[in-house]
Tab-separated table of C-alpha atoms in Angstrom:
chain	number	residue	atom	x	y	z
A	1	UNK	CA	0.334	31.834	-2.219
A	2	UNK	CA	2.763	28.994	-1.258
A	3	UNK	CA	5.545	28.416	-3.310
A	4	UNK	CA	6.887	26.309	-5.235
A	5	UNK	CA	9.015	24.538	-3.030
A	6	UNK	CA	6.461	24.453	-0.519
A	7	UNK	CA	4.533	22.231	-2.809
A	8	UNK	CA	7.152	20.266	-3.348
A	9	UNK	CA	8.432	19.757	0.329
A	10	UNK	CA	4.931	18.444	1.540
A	11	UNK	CA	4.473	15.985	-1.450
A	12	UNK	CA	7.882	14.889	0.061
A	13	UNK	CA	7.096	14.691	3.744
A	14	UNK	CA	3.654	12.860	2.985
A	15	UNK	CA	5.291	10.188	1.073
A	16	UNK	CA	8.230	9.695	4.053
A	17	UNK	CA	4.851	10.076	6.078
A	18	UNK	CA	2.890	7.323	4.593
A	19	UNK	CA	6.093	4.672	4.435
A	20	UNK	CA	6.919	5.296	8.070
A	21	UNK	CA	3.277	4.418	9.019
A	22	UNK	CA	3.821	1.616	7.145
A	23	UNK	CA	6.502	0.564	8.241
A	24	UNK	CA	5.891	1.264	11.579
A	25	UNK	CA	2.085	-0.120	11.742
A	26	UNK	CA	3.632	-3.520	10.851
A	27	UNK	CA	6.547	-3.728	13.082
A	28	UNK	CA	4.328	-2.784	16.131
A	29	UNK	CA	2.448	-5.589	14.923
A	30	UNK	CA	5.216	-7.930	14.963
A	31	UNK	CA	6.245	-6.757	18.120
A	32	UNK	CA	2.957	-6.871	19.631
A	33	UNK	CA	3.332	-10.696	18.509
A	34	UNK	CA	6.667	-10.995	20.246
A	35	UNK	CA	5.160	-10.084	23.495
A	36	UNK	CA	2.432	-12.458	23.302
A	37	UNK	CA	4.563	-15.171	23.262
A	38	UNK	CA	6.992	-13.696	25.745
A	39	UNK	CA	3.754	-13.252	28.068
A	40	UNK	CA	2.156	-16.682	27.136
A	41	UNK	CA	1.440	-18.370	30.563
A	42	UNK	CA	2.016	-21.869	31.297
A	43	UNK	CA	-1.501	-23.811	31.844
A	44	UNK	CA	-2.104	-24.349	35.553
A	45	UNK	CA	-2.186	-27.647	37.256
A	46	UNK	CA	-5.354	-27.631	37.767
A	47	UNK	CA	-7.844	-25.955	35.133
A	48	UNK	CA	-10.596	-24.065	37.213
A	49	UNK	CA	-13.909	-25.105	36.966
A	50	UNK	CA	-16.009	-23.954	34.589
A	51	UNK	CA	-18.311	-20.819	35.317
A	52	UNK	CA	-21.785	-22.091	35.011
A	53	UNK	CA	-23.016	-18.415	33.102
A	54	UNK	CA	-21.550	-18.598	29.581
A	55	UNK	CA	-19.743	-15.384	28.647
A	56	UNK	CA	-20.222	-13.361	25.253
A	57	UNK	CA	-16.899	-11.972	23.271
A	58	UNK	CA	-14.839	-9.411	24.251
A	59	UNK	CA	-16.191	-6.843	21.106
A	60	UNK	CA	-13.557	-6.341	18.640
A	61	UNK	CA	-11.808	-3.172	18.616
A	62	UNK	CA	-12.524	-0.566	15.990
A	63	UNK	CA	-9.853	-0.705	13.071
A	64	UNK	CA	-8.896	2.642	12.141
A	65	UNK	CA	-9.998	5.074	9.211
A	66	UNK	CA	-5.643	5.009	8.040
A	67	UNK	CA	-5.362	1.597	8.452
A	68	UNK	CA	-8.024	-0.376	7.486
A	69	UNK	CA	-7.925	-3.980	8.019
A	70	UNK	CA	-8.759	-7.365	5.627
A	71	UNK	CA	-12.108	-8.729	6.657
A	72	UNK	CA	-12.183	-10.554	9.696
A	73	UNK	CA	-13.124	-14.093	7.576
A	74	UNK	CA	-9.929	-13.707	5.810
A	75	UNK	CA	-7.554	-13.031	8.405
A	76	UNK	CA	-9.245	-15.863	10.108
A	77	UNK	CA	-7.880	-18.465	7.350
A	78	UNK	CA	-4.217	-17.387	8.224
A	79	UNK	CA	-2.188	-18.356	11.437
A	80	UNK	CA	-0.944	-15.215	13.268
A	81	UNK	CA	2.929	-14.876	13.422
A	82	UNK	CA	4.576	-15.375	16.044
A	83	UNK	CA	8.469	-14.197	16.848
A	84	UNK	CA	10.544	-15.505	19.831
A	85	UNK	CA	11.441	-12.794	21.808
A	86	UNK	CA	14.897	-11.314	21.232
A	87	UNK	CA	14.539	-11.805	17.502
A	88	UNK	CA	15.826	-9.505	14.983
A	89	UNK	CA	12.867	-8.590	13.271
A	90	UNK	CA	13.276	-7.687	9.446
A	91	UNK	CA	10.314	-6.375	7.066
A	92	UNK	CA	10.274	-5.659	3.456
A	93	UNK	CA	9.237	-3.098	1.229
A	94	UNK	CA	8.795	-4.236	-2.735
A	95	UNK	CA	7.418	-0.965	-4.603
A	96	UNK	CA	6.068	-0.986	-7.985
A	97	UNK	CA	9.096	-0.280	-9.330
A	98	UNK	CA	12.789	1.948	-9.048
A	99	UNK	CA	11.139	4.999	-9.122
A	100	UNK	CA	11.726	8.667	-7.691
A	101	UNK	CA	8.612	8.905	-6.032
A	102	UNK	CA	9.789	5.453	-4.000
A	103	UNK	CA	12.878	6.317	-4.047
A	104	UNK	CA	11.137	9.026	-0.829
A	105	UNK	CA	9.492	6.440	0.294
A	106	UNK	CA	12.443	4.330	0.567
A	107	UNK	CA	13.753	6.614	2.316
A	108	UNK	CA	11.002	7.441	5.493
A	109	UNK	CA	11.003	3.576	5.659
A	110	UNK	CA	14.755	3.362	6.026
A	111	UNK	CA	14.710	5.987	8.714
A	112	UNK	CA	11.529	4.369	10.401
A	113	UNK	CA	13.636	1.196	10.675
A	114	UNK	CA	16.838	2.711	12.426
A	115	UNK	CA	14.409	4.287	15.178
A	116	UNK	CA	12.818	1.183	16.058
A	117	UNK	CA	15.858	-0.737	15.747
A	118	UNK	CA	14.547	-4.029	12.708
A	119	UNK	CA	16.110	-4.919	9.593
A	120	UNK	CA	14.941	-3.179	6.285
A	121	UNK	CA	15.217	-4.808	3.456
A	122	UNK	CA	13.815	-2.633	-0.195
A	123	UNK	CA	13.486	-4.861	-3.086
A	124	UNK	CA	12.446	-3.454	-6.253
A	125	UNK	CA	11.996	-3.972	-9.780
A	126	UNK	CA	13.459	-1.737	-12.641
A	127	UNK	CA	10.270	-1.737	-14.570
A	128	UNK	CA	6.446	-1.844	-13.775
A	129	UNK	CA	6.314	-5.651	-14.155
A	130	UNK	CA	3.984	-7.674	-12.276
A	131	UNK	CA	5.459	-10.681	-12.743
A	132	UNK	CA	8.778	-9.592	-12.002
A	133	UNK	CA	7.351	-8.127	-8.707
A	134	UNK	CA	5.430	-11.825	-7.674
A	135	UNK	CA	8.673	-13.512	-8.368
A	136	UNK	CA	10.696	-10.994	-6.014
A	137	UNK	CA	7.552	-11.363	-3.067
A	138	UNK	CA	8.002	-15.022	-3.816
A	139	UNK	CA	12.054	-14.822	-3.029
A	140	UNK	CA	11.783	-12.934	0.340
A	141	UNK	CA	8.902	-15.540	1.374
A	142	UNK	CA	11.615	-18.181	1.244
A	143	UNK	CA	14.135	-16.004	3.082
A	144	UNK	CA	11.421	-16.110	5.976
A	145	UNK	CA	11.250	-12.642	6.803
A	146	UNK	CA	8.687	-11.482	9.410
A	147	UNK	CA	6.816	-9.093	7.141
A	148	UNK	CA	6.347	-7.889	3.461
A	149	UNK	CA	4.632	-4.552	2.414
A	150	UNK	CA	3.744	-4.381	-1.045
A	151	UNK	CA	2.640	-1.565	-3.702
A	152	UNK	CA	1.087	-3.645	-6.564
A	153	UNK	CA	1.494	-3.051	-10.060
A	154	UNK	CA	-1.562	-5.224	-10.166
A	155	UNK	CA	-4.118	-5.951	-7.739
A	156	UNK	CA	-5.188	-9.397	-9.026
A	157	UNK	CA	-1.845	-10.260	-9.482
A	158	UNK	CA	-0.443	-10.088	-5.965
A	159	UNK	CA	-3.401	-12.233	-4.672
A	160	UNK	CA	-1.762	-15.552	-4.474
A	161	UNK	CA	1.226	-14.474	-3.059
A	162	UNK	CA	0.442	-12.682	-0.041
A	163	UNK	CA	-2.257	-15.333	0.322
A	164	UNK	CA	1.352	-17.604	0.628
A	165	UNK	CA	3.127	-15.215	2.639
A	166	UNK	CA	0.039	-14.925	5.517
A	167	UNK	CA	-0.289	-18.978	5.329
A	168	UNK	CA	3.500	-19.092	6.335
A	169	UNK	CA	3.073	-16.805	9.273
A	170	UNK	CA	4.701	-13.457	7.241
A	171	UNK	CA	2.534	-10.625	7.854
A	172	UNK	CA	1.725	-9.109	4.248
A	173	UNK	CA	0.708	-5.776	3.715
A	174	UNK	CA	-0.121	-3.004	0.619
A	175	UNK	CA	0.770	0.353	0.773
A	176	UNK	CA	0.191	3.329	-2.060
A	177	UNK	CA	-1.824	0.753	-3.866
A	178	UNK	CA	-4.271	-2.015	-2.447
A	179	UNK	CA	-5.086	-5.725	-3.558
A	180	UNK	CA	-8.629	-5.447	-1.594
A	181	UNK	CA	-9.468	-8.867	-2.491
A	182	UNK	CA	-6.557	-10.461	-0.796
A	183	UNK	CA	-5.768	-11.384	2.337
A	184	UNK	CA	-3.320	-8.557	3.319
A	185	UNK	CA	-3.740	-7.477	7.261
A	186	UNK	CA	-3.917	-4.050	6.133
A	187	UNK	CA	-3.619	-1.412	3.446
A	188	UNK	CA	-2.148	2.329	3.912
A	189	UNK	CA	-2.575	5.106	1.497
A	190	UNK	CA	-4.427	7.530	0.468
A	191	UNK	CA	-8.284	7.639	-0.945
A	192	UNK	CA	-7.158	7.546	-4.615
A	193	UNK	CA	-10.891	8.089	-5.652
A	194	UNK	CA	-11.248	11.386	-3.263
A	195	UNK	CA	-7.966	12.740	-4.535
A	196	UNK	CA	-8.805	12.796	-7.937
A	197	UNK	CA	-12.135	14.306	-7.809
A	198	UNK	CA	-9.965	16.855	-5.909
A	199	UNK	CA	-7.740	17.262	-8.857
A	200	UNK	CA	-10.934	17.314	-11.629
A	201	UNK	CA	-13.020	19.769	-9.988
A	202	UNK	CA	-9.649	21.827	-9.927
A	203	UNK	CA	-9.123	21.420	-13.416
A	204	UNK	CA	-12.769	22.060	-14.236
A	205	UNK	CA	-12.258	25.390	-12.458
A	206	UNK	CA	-8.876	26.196	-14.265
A	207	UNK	CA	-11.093	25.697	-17.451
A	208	UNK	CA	-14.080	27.614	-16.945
A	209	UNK	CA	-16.550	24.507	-16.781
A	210	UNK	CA	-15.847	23.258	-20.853
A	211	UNK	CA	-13.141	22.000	-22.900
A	212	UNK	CA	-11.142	18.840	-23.905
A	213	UNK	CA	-8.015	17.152	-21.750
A	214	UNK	CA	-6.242	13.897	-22.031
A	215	UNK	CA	-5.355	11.715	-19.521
A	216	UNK	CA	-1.683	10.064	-19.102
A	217	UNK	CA	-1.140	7.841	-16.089
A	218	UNK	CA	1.261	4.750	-14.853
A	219	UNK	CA	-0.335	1.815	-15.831
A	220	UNK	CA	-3.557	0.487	-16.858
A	221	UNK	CA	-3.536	-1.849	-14.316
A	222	UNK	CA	-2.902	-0.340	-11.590
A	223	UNK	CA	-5.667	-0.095	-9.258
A	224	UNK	CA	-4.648	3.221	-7.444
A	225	UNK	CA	-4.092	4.835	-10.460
A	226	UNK	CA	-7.541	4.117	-11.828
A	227	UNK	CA	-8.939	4.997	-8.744
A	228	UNK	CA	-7.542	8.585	-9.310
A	229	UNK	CA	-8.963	8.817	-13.438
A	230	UNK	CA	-11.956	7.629	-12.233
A	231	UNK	CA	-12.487	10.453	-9.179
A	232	UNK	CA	-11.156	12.430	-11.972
A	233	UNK	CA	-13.690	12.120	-14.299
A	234	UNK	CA	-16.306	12.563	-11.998
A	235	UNK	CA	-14.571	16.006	-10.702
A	236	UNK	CA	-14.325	17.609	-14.328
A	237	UNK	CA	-18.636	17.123	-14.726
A	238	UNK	CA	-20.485	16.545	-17.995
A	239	UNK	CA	-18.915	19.476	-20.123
A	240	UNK	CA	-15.598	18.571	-20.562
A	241	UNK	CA	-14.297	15.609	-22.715
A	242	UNK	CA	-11.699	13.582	-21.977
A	243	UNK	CA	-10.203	12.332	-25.746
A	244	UNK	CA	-7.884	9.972	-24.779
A	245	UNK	CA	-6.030	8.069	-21.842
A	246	UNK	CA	-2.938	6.408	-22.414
A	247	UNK	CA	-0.135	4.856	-20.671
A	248	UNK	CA	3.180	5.852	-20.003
A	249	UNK	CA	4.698	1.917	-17.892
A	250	UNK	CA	6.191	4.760	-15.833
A	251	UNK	CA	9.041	5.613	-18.022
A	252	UNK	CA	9.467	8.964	-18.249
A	253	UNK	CA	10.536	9.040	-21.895
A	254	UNK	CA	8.434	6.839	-22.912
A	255	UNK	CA	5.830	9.573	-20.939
A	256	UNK	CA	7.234	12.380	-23.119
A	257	UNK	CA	6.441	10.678	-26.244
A	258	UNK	CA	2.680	9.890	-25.303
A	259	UNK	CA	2.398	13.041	-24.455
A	260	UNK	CA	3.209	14.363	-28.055
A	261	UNK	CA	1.519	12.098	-29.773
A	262	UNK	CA	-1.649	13.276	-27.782
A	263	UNK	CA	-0.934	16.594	-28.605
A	264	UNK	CA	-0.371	16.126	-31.801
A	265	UNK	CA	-3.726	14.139	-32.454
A	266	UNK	CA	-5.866	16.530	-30.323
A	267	UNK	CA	-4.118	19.979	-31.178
C-alpha cells in the first residue's frame, strides 16, 4: 500500500509536471516563431514561373491528445506572433488565485523558465475573482509580453481577453482549467470529467453501492471544477444521493464552515 507521502509527492510532481508543459509548450512555440522570422528568405528577383499542375495542401499535422489545440477557424482570425531573433522572451502565468496548490505550480513553471533561459512573470489574485483576474490579463497585455497562460475562474469570463491578447500577437493559453469557447492556441490539463468518475466509482465502492454524501468544491463557476462533480455524479450510480453542493471561493475557513453546516443539516 503506498503511503502517505507517496500520495502526496506525486500530486506534487504532476502539478510541477503539468506547469512545465505549459510553460514549455508555449515557449517552444514562441521560439519556433523566432526562427521563422530568422529563416524568412528574401523574395528572389525573379519569381519562377508558375507550375501549370495546381498543388493540394500540405495536410495539417495531428495536434496532440495533451495539448489540444483551438479550432483551426479561430486561430485563423488571429495573426501569429512573431519575435525578432535575440529577443528576451517573457510568458506569464495568472492562476485562479494565491493558492497552495499554485503555489507548486508556480514553482515547475519557475524552474521550466531558468532551463530554457525566458522571463517568468506569475501574477495572481488573492481571491477567486474573475474580474480581478481579466483586469490583471488586461495589464500584462499592455506590458506586451510574448505569451499569457491562464487558469480561469470563469470560462465565459476570460473570452474577451485572450480574444485581445491573440489579436495583438500574444500567444494566450489555459491551463488546469479551459475557456473552450475562446480563442486560446491551446489548453493543458487534465480530463476533469474522467477524473471524477474516477473518484465516484471510488467512493461508491468505499460505501457499499448506497448512502448520502455532499459535495464541497471551489467555485460554482469554475468550469474544471464542474467538470469533476459532474464525472462524479455519474461514478457514484443511481443509489447514492448527493444532498447538497456548496461552495467554499477557495478559502479554506470559509471551507471549514460549509463543511459544518453540511454536517450539521445532513447528520
Amino acid at each position: 500500500m503506498a503511503r502517505p507521502s507517496d500520495f502526496w509527492h506525486k500530486r506534487l510532481t504532476r502539478r510541477q509536471a503539468l506547469s512545465s508543459l505549459a510553460f514549455g509548450s508555449l515557449s517552444l512555440a514562441i521560439l519556433g516563431a523566432c526562427r521563422q522570422e530568422a529563416a524568412a528568405p528574401t523574395a528572389p528577383a525573379q519569381a519562377p514561373a508558375a507550375s501549370p499542375t495546381p498543388t493540394r495542401p500540405a495536410a495539417a499535422s495531428p495536434t496532440a491528445a495533451a495539448t489540444p489545440a483551438a479550432t483551426p477557424a479561430k486561430a485563423a482570425e488571429s495573426p501569429v506572433p512573431t519575435v525578432a531573433p535575440g529577443t528576451k522572451i517573457t510568458i506569464a502565468l495568472v492562476p485562479k488565485l494565491v493558492h497552495p496548490f499554485f503555489e507548486d505550480v508556480r514553482q515547475g513553471a519557475a524552474q521550466k523558465a531558468e532551463e530554457l533561459g525566458v522571463e517568468f512573470q506569475w501574477v495572481a489574485p488573492q481571491t477567486a475573482d474573475p474580474a480581478i483576474q481579466v483586469q490583471m490579463i488586461e495589464d500584462l497585455i499592455a506590458k506586451q509580453v510574448h505569451a499569457i497562460s491562464i487558469s480561469p475562474n470563469e470560462p465565459k469570463s476570460v473570452e474577451p481577453v485572450i480574444a485581445e491578447g491573440m489579436s495583438k500577437g500574444i500567444l494566450m493559453m489555459t491551463f488546469d482549467a479551459d475557456s473552450p469557447e475562446s480563442k486560446r492556441v491551446m489548453y493543458i490539463g487534465t480530463d476533469n470529467k474522467a477524473a471524477g468518475k474516477t473518484q465516484g466509482e471510488t467512493l461508491a465502492k468505499l460505501l457499499g453501492g448506497t448512502g448520502k454524501i455532499g459535495i464541497i468544491t471551489g467555485g460554482l463557476g469554475a468550469l474544471n471544477l464542474n467538470q469533476r462533480i459532474e464525472g462524479l455524479k455519474e461514478g457514484i450510480g443511481p443509489n447514492i444521493e448527493v444532498v447538497d453542493t456548496q461552495a467554499t471561493d477557495d478559502d479554506l475557513q470559509k471551507g471549514l464552515s460549509v463543511s459544518e453546516a453540511m454536517l450539521r443539516a445532513h447528520p
